[in-house]
C-alpha angles and dihedrals in degrees: 000000000000122000090246092057091047090054092049091048091050091050091048093049091049092047090047092052092048092047091049091051091047093050091048090052090047099045104032114089116245117255118232098199138027109218092190093054095031094225141107115264123228118267127217106284121239113261118230139144090245094054091047094051094045093049091237093117093054092050094046092045091053090052090047094052092047091052097043099040113135115258088009095157091053092053091046090055092047090051092048093049092047095050094043104042106018102036095029095225115172092227142010110222090333096313125107144173121231133155089358092301129112115219141168124233114244105184145182113022108253110213092185088062091048088051090053093049090048090049091054091047091049090053090054091048096048094043103042114007112037117104095015130110095261134137107219123199139178125206126176122208111213118227119232093265088075088068100029112033104065094047094046098045096251120137119257136167127245105273093194088057091051092052092045090050092052093046091050090054094042102041091156090073131081112225123234112195116222098166092083095052098046131077136182090263089065091071133073112256095227100035141053096238132090125249116253095215088060097049104081093098090050092047092049091047093051093046092048092050089053092052102256134104125224113229115242112262131183096220122202116225113226113194123202111237092218122076117252116228103186128214093270091055094066096035094053095042089210118137107251137163110259126245127236120232115222124189123193126227133181139076118037092347092076095053101043127113115224121200125183136186099205092123093047094261134065115278133167114251134190118248086234117027107209093186089063089046086069094045137087095292113027091192086074089076086087106091091336096290123258109029126155094215131009131177124199113194122195112200092190097053116142091221139027094239117134132203130206116199120195099201157149128229095294091074092060092079096034101050096068088061092056099052094093092070102046133050091218134016119193118196118200123190110189091192086077104032131045112251090224094067101044094109087070089068106024132050105213107206125127104331132137108256126207125186101203115179138155118243087238093062094043090053091048102032106151091109090069112103 
């Protein structure tokens, strides 16, 4: 074949590939949601003279084409594999694989975010807790970078400094250390959260530090029959072996009544929501996921002590393991309810109070209301 024919063939193949891509973009319906990344995808921006002149249309259209590109997930995986294994980059868009675990960089420590979290906690203290017969505690849950980053050469902040900073700003709380009772194995490999079946030592440690003892329970392990690909799995686009979600039953867990206010009014919830286990984020099976306020009442409690937990999503899988020691546990997530209206849902009297938050949320705290 002559060089001229080779050049013509190359041009035709290139033009064919471009035409095929264009037709796919034109004919394929837009996707509203990426299940792998767990986020909404950009829609076609509205066309107007104003948006054209301001440059807004061009920016939004670029985002739209990136989100709706044909075979997008395949190209994302190719990029992740290339940057991780061929180019040897330490992370791909802030996500990395080390010791079989996927994790997300959270660096550097942001003291402004710690200030904001402390400000929200101070408001709760001044408004609802001060001057009452309450024992108030703070416990910080380390993210996986605490275990992974130093050994793998990734940057991480000083976690002791983060805790010290929070305690300095919230000197009305007694600190309960969880760093010493947790390990990397207590977390899902493909997700940010911890594994319920590994949390009994942490639950016993927290309860003991608050002056109560959890009754011994022979828990049954209930394994989901569907694989769990956590949030980091889709975001990283790296091929990884899925996790298995296990939820524990037995003891006081089986006899508790769970009430949530996610719909704006009180409704009975299951301790483990198996419909959500088959949804976009199976971790939401624990206490039905994002709820502003939840109460768990134990009719067989050996005392009338109550516990209030100001929390993020980590407490959803931990709280069921604490029910044996308190007659009522109230979980409050001020990402989903304004702090100013909490007295509509919670009677603040003489409870134990635990502020239980992940280091990730404290270092990125703007969602707290």
